[in-house]
XYZ file of C-alpha atoms in Angstrom:
592
model
C -2.323 -29.969 12.900
C -0.421 -28.969 16.058
C 2.234 -26.334 15.744
C 5.580 -27.292 17.234
C 7.202 -23.909 16.858
C 8.665 -21.415 19.256
C 6.553 -19.439 21.722
C 5.035 -16.135 20.745
C 7.300 -14.379 23.224
C 10.405 -15.682 21.475
C 9.021 -14.678 18.081
C 8.160 -11.219 19.371
C 11.684 -10.821 20.748
C 13.228 -11.939 17.450
C 11.021 -9.534 15.493
C 12.000 -6.729 17.861
C 15.692 -7.503 17.372
C 15.277 -7.548 13.589
C 13.584 -4.160 13.770
C 16.447 -2.777 15.859
C 18.932 -4.010 13.252
C 17.018 -2.212 10.495
C 16.807 0.900 12.674
C 20.574 0.769 13.182
C 21.158 0.398 9.431
C 19.026 3.463 8.736
C 20.567 5.461 11.576
C 24.154 4.773 10.534
C 23.337 5.795 6.974
C 21.700 9.014 8.163
C 18.091 7.986 7.511
C 18.309 8.477 3.723
C 14.564 8.071 3.204
C 14.001 11.048 5.529
C 16.730 13.183 4.002
C 15.303 12.726 0.515
C 11.658 11.728 0.051
C 12.279 11.101 -3.632
C 9.021 10.078 -5.241
C 7.156 9.233 -2.024
C 4.352 11.722 -2.617
C 1.842 9.862 -0.469
C 4.006 9.938 2.655
C 4.590 13.656 2.205
C 0.895 14.385 1.798
C 0.025 12.115 4.726
C 2.218 14.252 6.982
C 0.524 17.358 5.582
C -2.843 15.803 6.373
C -1.733 15.042 9.945
C -0.469 18.619 10.327
C -3.833 19.925 9.148
C -5.629 17.709 11.672
C -3.402 18.865 14.526
C -3.780 22.436 13.289
C -7.541 22.361 13.803
C -9.028 20.936 10.609
C -12.161 18.940 11.398
C -11.989 15.214 12.067
C -14.530 14.487 9.337
C -13.092 17.080 6.962
C -10.747 15.315 4.533
C -10.453 18.255 2.140
C -6.986 19.079 0.921
C -7.544 22.812 0.594
C -4.031 23.636 -0.606
C -4.084 21.388 -3.661
C -6.142 21.495 -6.833
C -8.545 24.138 -8.041
C -9.887 26.812 -5.689
C -11.464 25.092 -2.671
C -9.332 21.979 -3.034
C -10.731 18.450 -3.204
C -11.696 15.667 -0.803
C -9.026 13.001 -0.285
C -10.020 9.324 -0.219
C -7.775 8.439 2.725
C -8.827 7.408 6.228
C -8.358 9.133 9.554
C -7.593 5.685 10.978
C -4.034 6.073 9.684
C -3.712 9.752 10.615
C -4.620 9.085 14.265
C -1.609 7.071 15.540
C 0.818 9.352 13.702
C -0.834 12.399 15.262
C -0.751 10.787 18.718
C 2.994 10.130 18.471
C 3.574 13.774 17.525
C 1.386 14.946 20.419
C 3.246 12.659 22.842
C 6.632 14.103 21.904
C 5.177 17.595 21.943
C 3.988 16.978 25.506
C 7.535 15.960 26.400
C 8.781 19.358 25.249
C 10.135 18.372 21.848
C 9.962 20.835 18.985
C 7.435 20.280 16.205
C 10.171 19.222 13.797
C 11.581 16.719 16.316
C 8.129 15.334 17.111
C 7.382 14.844 13.429
C 10.742 13.204 12.843
C 10.099 10.827 15.757
C 6.715 9.863 14.306
C 8.273 9.288 10.891
C 10.752 6.842 12.416
C 8.656 5.159 15.104
C 5.438 4.510 13.191
C 6.732 2.603 10.115
C 9.301 0.651 12.151
C 6.637 -0.269 14.700
C 4.501 -1.636 11.864
C 7.587 -3.370 10.445
C 8.285 -5.255 13.657
C 4.645 -6.273 14.101
C 4.415 -7.521 10.519
C 7.564 -9.629 10.950
C 6.085 -11.096 14.135
C 2.756 -11.908 12.452
C 4.446 -13.536 9.447
C 6.590 -15.625 11.802
C 3.541 -16.834 13.721
C 1.644 -17.566 10.509
C 4.666 -19.418 9.088
C 4.895 -21.631 12.145
C 1.203 -22.437 11.978
C 1.508 -23.097 8.226
C 4.467 -25.458 8.618
C 3.412 -27.103 11.857
C 7.042 -26.960 12.918
C 9.748 -24.620 14.143
C 10.472 -22.319 11.206
C 11.336 -19.297 13.315
C 14.747 -18.633 11.786
C 13.871 -18.934 8.074
C 10.635 -16.982 8.548
C 12.492 -14.276 10.485
C 15.192 -13.867 7.832
C 12.865 -14.080 4.841
C 10.218 -11.735 6.263
C 12.816 -9.196 7.418
C 14.492 -9.169 4.007
C 11.267 -9.227 1.993
C 9.662 -6.350 3.894
C 12.909 -4.366 3.885
C 13.225 -4.498 0.111
C 9.525 -3.718 -0.389
C 10.378 -0.271 0.979
C 6.981 0.391 2.554
C 8.372 0.252 6.098
C 11.297 2.644 5.628
C 11.496 5.592 8.051
C 9.318 8.383 6.726
C 6.903 6.025 4.959
C 3.575 7.190 6.333
C 1.447 5.857 3.510
C -1.310 3.342 4.327
C 0.080 0.359 2.412
C 2.182 -0.806 5.359
C -0.876 -0.664 7.624
C -2.896 -2.652 5.094
C -0.242 -5.344 4.784
C -0.030 -5.746 8.562
C -3.809 -5.953 9.000
C -4.357 -8.340 6.084
C -1.546 -10.646 7.191
C -2.835 -10.528 10.769
C -6.350 -11.435 9.628
C -4.945 -14.460 7.777
C -2.818 -15.552 10.729
C -5.683 -15.225 13.222
C -7.970 -17.202 10.935
C -5.337 -19.936 10.905
C -5.242 -19.759 14.716
C -9.030 -19.885 15.149
C -9.343 -23.634 15.946
C -6.693 -23.298 18.646
C -7.559 -19.931 20.214
C -11.209 -18.952 20.522
C -10.950 -15.121 20.240
C -8.834 -15.401 17.069
C -11.754 -15.570 14.617
C -13.397 -12.455 16.058
C -10.103 -10.563 15.906
C -9.546 -11.793 12.350
C -12.884 -10.316 11.309
C -12.009 -7.046 13.030
C -8.685 -6.835 11.166
C -10.380 -7.628 7.855
C -12.901 -4.838 8.416
C -10.276 -2.295 9.445
C -7.979 -3.011 6.495
C -10.920 -2.490 4.143
C -11.724 0.795 5.887
C -8.132 1.977 5.455
C -8.238 1.503 1.676
C -10.106 -0.356 -1.021
C -6.922 -1.965 -2.370
C -7.394 -4.846 0.062
C -10.943 -5.694 -1.074
C -9.818 -8.836 -3.009
C -8.044 -10.244 0.052
C -10.906 -9.439 2.414
C -13.329 -11.077 -0.001
C -11.068 -14.139 -0.235
C -10.908 -14.418 3.554
C -14.684 -14.142 3.842
C -15.273 -16.768 1.156
C -12.794 -19.110 2.854
C -14.630 -18.755 6.146
C -17.978 -19.437 4.462
C -16.688 -22.519 2.635
C -15.068 -24.117 5.688
C -18.268 -23.415 7.623
C -20.244 -25.288 4.966
C -17.894 -28.260 4.882
C -17.137 -28.578 8.599
C -19.720 -28.327 11.368
C -16.945 -27.511 13.840
C -16.084 -24.307 11.948
C -19.439 -22.684 12.724
C -18.087 -20.858 15.768
C -15.204 -19.524 13.689
C -17.553 -18.284 10.979
C -19.929 -16.673 13.452
C -17.147 -14.828 15.273
C -15.464 -13.701 12.040
C -18.750 -12.422 10.606
C -19.640 -10.530 13.774
C -16.210 -8.944 14.002
C -16.311 -7.880 10.352
C -19.807 -6.377 10.564
C -19.340 -4.665 13.914
C -16.107 -2.955 12.921
C -17.803 -1.679 9.747
C -20.451 -0.031 11.909
C -17.820 1.455 14.232
C -15.816 2.833 11.306
C -18.925 4.368 9.751
C -19.831 6.164 12.972
C -16.254 7.107 13.889
C -14.912 8.381 10.575
C -17.868 9.654 8.539
C -20.072 12.575 9.516
C -23.744 11.555 9.973
C -24.900 13.790 7.122
C -22.706 11.740 4.737
C -23.787 8.273 5.862
C -25.895 7.853 2.731
C -23.153 9.119 0.390
C -21.594 6.553 -1.926
C -17.817 6.729 -2.464
C -16.500 3.747 -4.392
C -12.831 4.486 -3.649
C -13.179 5.045 0.117
C -15.165 3.634 3.004
C -18.734 4.895 2.729
C -22.333 3.683 2.584
C -21.633 1.009 -0.022
C -18.796 -0.621 1.915
C -20.779 -0.455 5.157
C -23.900 -2.024 3.672
C -21.987 -4.848 1.968
C -19.862 -5.514 5.074
C -22.835 -5.446 7.462
C -24.996 -7.655 5.245
C -22.265 -10.209 4.569
C -20.887 -10.180 8.125
C -24.152 -10.405 10.026
C -25.514 -12.824 7.425
C -22.497 -15.118 7.827
C -22.846 -14.987 11.612
C -26.571 -15.760 11.428
C -26.108 -18.763 9.133
C -23.273 -20.094 11.283
C -25.463 -19.693 14.359
C -28.399 -21.718 13.048
C -29.844 -23.727 15.911
C -29.698 -27.489 15.829
C -27.508 -29.657 13.647
C -27.599 -28.187 10.161
C -26.453 -30.284 7.243
C -23.858 -29.417 4.631
C -26.636 -28.930 2.067
C -28.561 -26.618 4.396
C -25.547 -24.463 5.136
C -24.603 -24.390 1.446
C -28.104 -23.268 0.480
C -28.110 -20.478 3.045
C -24.620 -19.329 2.030
C -25.682 -19.280 -1.622
C -28.722 -17.217 -0.713
C -26.515 -14.782 1.204
C -24.144 -14.462 -1.765
C -27.071 -13.764 -4.090
C -28.454 -11.158 -1.685
C -25.087 -9.380 -1.383
C -24.631 -9.406 -5.164
C -28.174 -8.133 -5.714
C -27.690 -5.246 -3.292
C -24.425 -4.272 -4.993
C -25.932 -4.438 -8.493
C -29.223 -2.704 -7.702
C -28.110 0.000 -5.267
C -24.436 0.557 -6.076
C -23.909 -0.267 -9.776
C -21.418 2.586 -10.187
C -18.980 0.767 -7.888
C -18.866 -2.337 -10.090
C -16.865 -0.560 -12.779
C -13.093 -0.142 -12.878
C -11.784 1.755 -9.816
C -10.552 4.543 -12.110
C -13.371 4.433 -14.658
C -14.326 8.042 -14.000
C -10.878 9.511 -14.654
C -10.594 11.833 -17.628
C -9.187 10.016 -20.657
C -6.362 12.548 -21.065
C -5.206 12.003 -17.495
C -5.509 8.261 -17.980
C -3.272 8.385 -21.056
C -0.756 10.822 -19.586
C -0.583 9.856 -15.909
C -2.520 6.838 -14.644
C -1.518 4.390 -17.349
C 2.144 4.942 -16.436
C 1.969 4.893 -12.624
C 4.279 2.053 -11.613
C 2.066 0.507 -8.926
C -0.794 0.316 -11.455
C 1.268 -1.424 -14.149
C 0.479 -4.990 -15.268
C 3.068 -7.741 -15.160
C 4.061 -7.593 -18.826
C 4.748 -3.860 -18.687
C 6.875 -4.266 -15.565
C 8.765 -7.205 -17.068
C 9.661 -5.214 -20.183
C 10.403 -1.829 -18.637
C 11.652 -2.667 -15.140
C 13.187 -6.163 -14.973
C 14.686 -5.542 -11.534
C 11.267 -4.715 -10.087
C 9.770 -7.720 -11.843
C 12.413 -10.073 -10.472
C 12.147 -8.811 -6.893
C 8.340 -8.814 -6.830
C 7.235 -11.853 -8.845
C 9.795 -14.665 -8.601
C 9.527 -15.617 -4.914
C 5.688 -15.709 -4.953
C 5.855 -17.870 -8.094
C 8.322 -20.231 -6.430
C 6.036 -20.384 -3.374
C 3.093 -21.338 -5.603
C 5.194 -24.067 -7.202
C 6.084 -25.451 -3.775
C 2.409 -25.605 -2.824
C 1.664 -27.348 -6.117
C 4.346 -29.959 -5.435
C 2.851 -30.578 -1.990
C -0.546 -31.169 -3.567
C 0.913 -33.972 -5.692
C 2.012 -35.936 -2.633
C -0.651 -35.205 -0.012
C -3.723 -33.200 0.926
C -3.068 -29.745 2.274
C -3.998 -28.904 5.844
C -6.550 -26.201 6.662
C -3.862 -23.630 7.440
C -1.985 -24.382 4.223
C -5.159 -24.028 2.165
C -5.968 -20.627 3.671
C -2.468 -19.294 3.003
C -2.419 -20.781 -0.500
C -5.697 -19.109 -1.441
C -4.529 -15.703 -0.231
C -1.235 -16.145 -2.078
C -3.036 -17.115 -5.301
C -5.353 -14.105 -5.044
C -2.478 -11.724 -4.327
C -0.406 -13.135 -7.184
C -3.381 -12.785 -9.526
C -3.852 -9.151 -8.466
C -0.138 -8.517 -9.022
C -0.429 -9.753 -12.618
C -3.080 -7.068 -13.117
C -1.338 -4.365 -11.076
C 2.110 -4.643 -9.540
C 0.809 -3.240 -6.227
C -0.599 -6.712 -5.499
C 2.964 -8.017 -5.222
C 3.304 -6.216 -1.884
C 0.993 -8.870 -0.469
C 2.150 -11.853 -2.528
C 5.795 -11.289 -1.520
C 4.782 -11.325 2.161
C 2.467 -14.342 1.853
C 5.176 -16.255 -0.035
C 7.323 -16.292 3.098
C 5.068 -18.988 4.613
C 5.685 -21.833 2.106
C 9.267 -20.705 1.494
C 10.080 -20.907 5.213
C 8.552 -24.377 5.423
C 10.617 -25.471 2.411
C 13.876 -24.260 3.943
C 13.022 -25.951 7.250
C 12.265 -29.285 5.530
C 15.483 -29.101 3.526
C 17.483 -28.313 6.655
C 15.860 -31.220 8.506
C 16.859 -33.645 5.753
C 20.413 -32.303 5.787
C 20.748 -32.742 9.549
C 19.510 -36.334 9.297
C 21.957 -37.352 6.569
C 24.759 -34.903 6.032
C 26.258 -34.623 2.550
C 27.557 -31.867 0.330
C 24.542 -32.248 -1.953
C 22.096 -31.602 0.864
C 24.185 -28.690 2.102
C 24.115 -27.256 -1.416
C 20.345 -27.699 -1.445
C 20.041 -25.671 1.765
C 22.141 -22.856 0.300
C 20.114 -22.963 -2.908
C 16.834 -22.887 -0.970
C 17.960 -19.802 0.936
C 19.104 -17.996 -2.203
C 15.986 -18.862 -4.194
C 13.735 -17.679 -1.344
C 15.254 -14.190 -1.054
C 13.755 -11.585 -3.381
C 17.013 -9.613 -3.152
C 18.737 -12.510 -4.911
C 16.477 -12.233 -7.917
C 16.812 -8.466 -8.062
C 20.588 -8.937 -8.201
C 20.235 -11.546 -10.943
C 18.111 -9.134 -12.984
C 20.651 -6.325 -12.598
C 23.512 -8.642 -13.562
C 21.655 -9.925 -16.597
C 20.772 -6.412 -17.626
C 24.401 -5.336 -17.372
C 25.514 -8.349 -19.372
C 23.336 -7.463 -22.327
C 24.162 -3.751 -21.978
C 20.534 -2.769 -22.051
C 19.085 -0.136 -19.750
C 15.468 -0.424 -18.596
C 12.912 1.650 -20.436
C 11.733 4.888 -18.931
C 8.278 4.907 -17.448
C 6.437 8.093 -16.546
C 5.754 7.006 -13.004
C 5.967 7.814 -9.352
C 9.069 5.649 -9.018
C 10.923 7.688 -11.633
C 9.587 11.152 -10.915
C 10.994 13.772 -8.586
C 14.291 11.951 -8.229
C 16.179 15.212 -7.718
C 13.489 17.328 -6.032
C 12.525 15.468 -2.886
C 14.617 17.306 -0.305
C 13.551 20.124 1.981
C 16.582 22.128 0.812
C 15.241 22.055 -2.744
C 12.271 24.174 -1.665
C 13.974 26.715 0.601
C 13.679 29.549 -1.916
C 10.071 28.709 -2.668
C 9.232 28.573 1.038
C 10.687 32.083 1.492
C 8.262 33.676 -0.990
C 4.799 34.993 -0.042
C 2.080 32.343 -0.174
C 0.437 31.882 -3.557
C -0.697 29.156 -5.941
C 2.161 27.358 -7.677
C 1.957 25.807 -11.119
C 4.231 22.749 -11.099
C 4.191 19.142 -12.274
C 1.978 16.780 -10.293
C 4.932 15.101 -8.606
C 6.021 18.350 -6.981
C 2.590 18.954 -5.492
C 2.986 17.039 -2.219
C 6.477 18.435 -1.623
C 5.228 22.001 -2.156
C 2.578 21.458 0.507
C 4.994 19.790 2.930
C 7.957 22.155 2.660
C 6.205 25.472 1.966
C 3.039 27.378 2.776
C 1.942 27.579 -0.870
C -0.920 25.948 -2.745
C -0.166 23.469 -5.543
C -2.422 23.239 -8.544
C -1.509 19.628 -9.391
C -0.880 16.480 -7.370
C -0.736 12.759 -8.270
C -4.184 11.887 -6.935
C -7.080 10.589 -8.991
C -9.619 12.851 -7.286
C -7.696 15.988 -8.233
C -9.044 15.869 -11.778
C -9.575 19.619 -12.215
C -6.175 20.652 -10.890
C -4.277 18.047 -12.881
C -6.087 18.895 -16.117
C -5.363 22.590 -15.542
C -1.667 21.792 -15.040
C -1.585 19.616 -18.148
C -3.243 22.292 -20.289
C -1.061 25.077 -18.896
C 2.192 23.210 -19.503
C 1.388 21.605 -22.866
C -1.176 23.918 -24.485
C -0.892 27.124 -26.431
C 0.398 30.269 -24.734
C -3.008 31.912 -24.511
C -4.400 28.788 -22.827
C -1.580 28.782 -20.271
C -2.032 32.463 -19.499
C -5.798 32.050 -19.131
C -5.387 29.168 -16.649
C -2.755 31.047 -14.674
C -5.026 34.082 -14.434
C -8.127 32.030 -13.574
C -6.390 30.044 -10.809
C -4.478 33.078 -9.468
C -1.113 31.375 -10.026
C 1.740 33.526 -8.724
C 4.707 31.220 -9.366
C 5.719 28.557 -11.858
C 8.133 25.864 -10.626
C 10.287 23.569 -12.760
C 12.357 20.596 -11.590
C 14.798 19.759 -14.371
C 15.639 16.384 -12.841
C 12.009 15.296 -12.883
C 11.137 12.997 -15.783
C 7.559 14.251 -15.639
C 8.846 17.604 -16.904
C 10.360 15.776 -19.866
C 7.071 13.995 -20.480
C 5.227 17.317 -20.409
C 7.703 18.780 -22.887
C 7.268 15.784 -25.149
C 3.484 16.023 -24.868
C 3.532 19.687 -25.861
C 6.749 20.628 -27.750
C 5.628 24.247 -28.034
C 4.082 24.422 -24.569
C 5.261 26.222 -21.455
C 7.111 23.239 -19.949
C 9.104 22.682 -23.136
C 9.930 26.391 -23.370
C 11.220 26.600 -19.802
C 13.307 23.442 -20.168
C 14.908 24.942 -23.277
C 15.557 28.191 -21.428
C 13.014 30.156 -23.487
C 11.270 32.205 -20.822
C 8.156 34.018 -22.084
C 8.018 37.743 -21.380
C 5.083 37.360 -18.989
C 7.252 35.315 -16.599
C 10.173 36.665 -14.563
C 12.913 34.206 -13.490
C 13.701 34.275 -9.783
C 17.436 34.864 -9.971
C 18.328 33.059 -6.731
C 16.908 29.781 -8.074
C 18.822 29.694 -11.364
C 20.598 26.344 -11.646
C 18.928 25.045 -8.471
C 16.940 21.764 -8.418
C 13.693 23.761 -8.323
C 13.709 26.817 -10.563
C 11.070 29.491 -10.005
C 9.411 31.971 -12.346
C 7.251 34.788 -11.045
C 4.131 35.688 -13.014
C 4.416 39.335 -14.026
């Protein structure tokens, strides 16, 4: 299928203009996501991690020393995301900017740079998917969809935006492979890098790899594509291993971060795919299928025999108390039914447009066979939608992938209307636009909710926590006190590290098991337990954010515990209120 769309230069220019519009919207509103981080704990801690790197912490040292029990804990994030942010800060520092200005520049430039690139990639993929000029619908839909996802807002330094860009790019380049020879190699590189950034993209990387293997089996002409993709995937895994993991840890297995297990699986599957695709002579479909089956069995056997611990649930090792109190209520980890019941607006904005896109693909199947590019996009969309039914975080990808069939639908409807103008066809165009925008469905959900006079249920989650304690001004008094360890709810942890020089016992990270359990026991347990933990961990200050729903959850969990006492205003005699913080968003109590 030959694409008849606009040139890549035009698409790049349109994506750049869309990014400038979003920048202008944020600038005129005073960059609200920078003024108040709200519940964006990951972006706050990412900036802390970059500061630590620039301050001299080792490249291979991912310890977060100022969070958790004494000595801290090792984060599961990648230096691949820290590096460009750090380079932007260094560039502005070299130009004479202050540290605060350099950091602010990085917080604006980096996510908006990713935003523009992702729009461009989705536009190119949409044009290849449709085989026609769908520049305008893909531009509008991708700009709106990514804007309302919120992962590209200024200040968003988390890795999810990087993962979405890399995964979407890998899909697009795989679609381009028959038309541009280097595309398959670059697609494999992107697939390997997105896996190295975070394990959340493993289902999409696996789907891409399986697609490449299947088309290689069925079509002799796809062998070059499969060989290049496999080589790119395996080589980048080797580069990431050498570049981001110290040699002494090459044999260490970390199921939630790139380590020996991910390298071995990637190298075996990538080099194996390349070897099978490069078989000399004319191999038959049966021969290629047999070799691919053997490779799949070998990869599965290696995973089962050598890395069985990584076949369990990603959070299988989390303490049951933390699972019940914290993890089971984190919004991005919620299944579809929970989101539909408790947060209908989120459900409408994240699930409807991907579902409509799947319906459109199904309707196409009834009338004709799908082209190669359509099949690839459909498989990724199905996988992402399936993941989103398990955990809402998958909707980040399904919403983006849905733009491809939705753009093609709008373009077809517009073409019919231009050929035979009528009010019915014009109404169809308007309906297609409205149905394809996730903002439309969010508005419908809000309107319906208002009509029935029913507020959404509260969920103890990152999206609800720290709503009134995400500003630098909230921590001015805390920052002015001598450095110590602070006992606070987990959702204040990242902010304490970012805005002050203190340590935080708790933080919303699954590897900080000891610190989070200590916080939970101190806030919900008996008084002697709280005092013992505070003494053991050398806690000097206790911080309470009355606007944080986590505090309410802690009080509910332990009605006679420390959190409940402080929220009621019953201060135990072994704590001394810091007078200057009375009535402030963050109230402090000094341990006597």
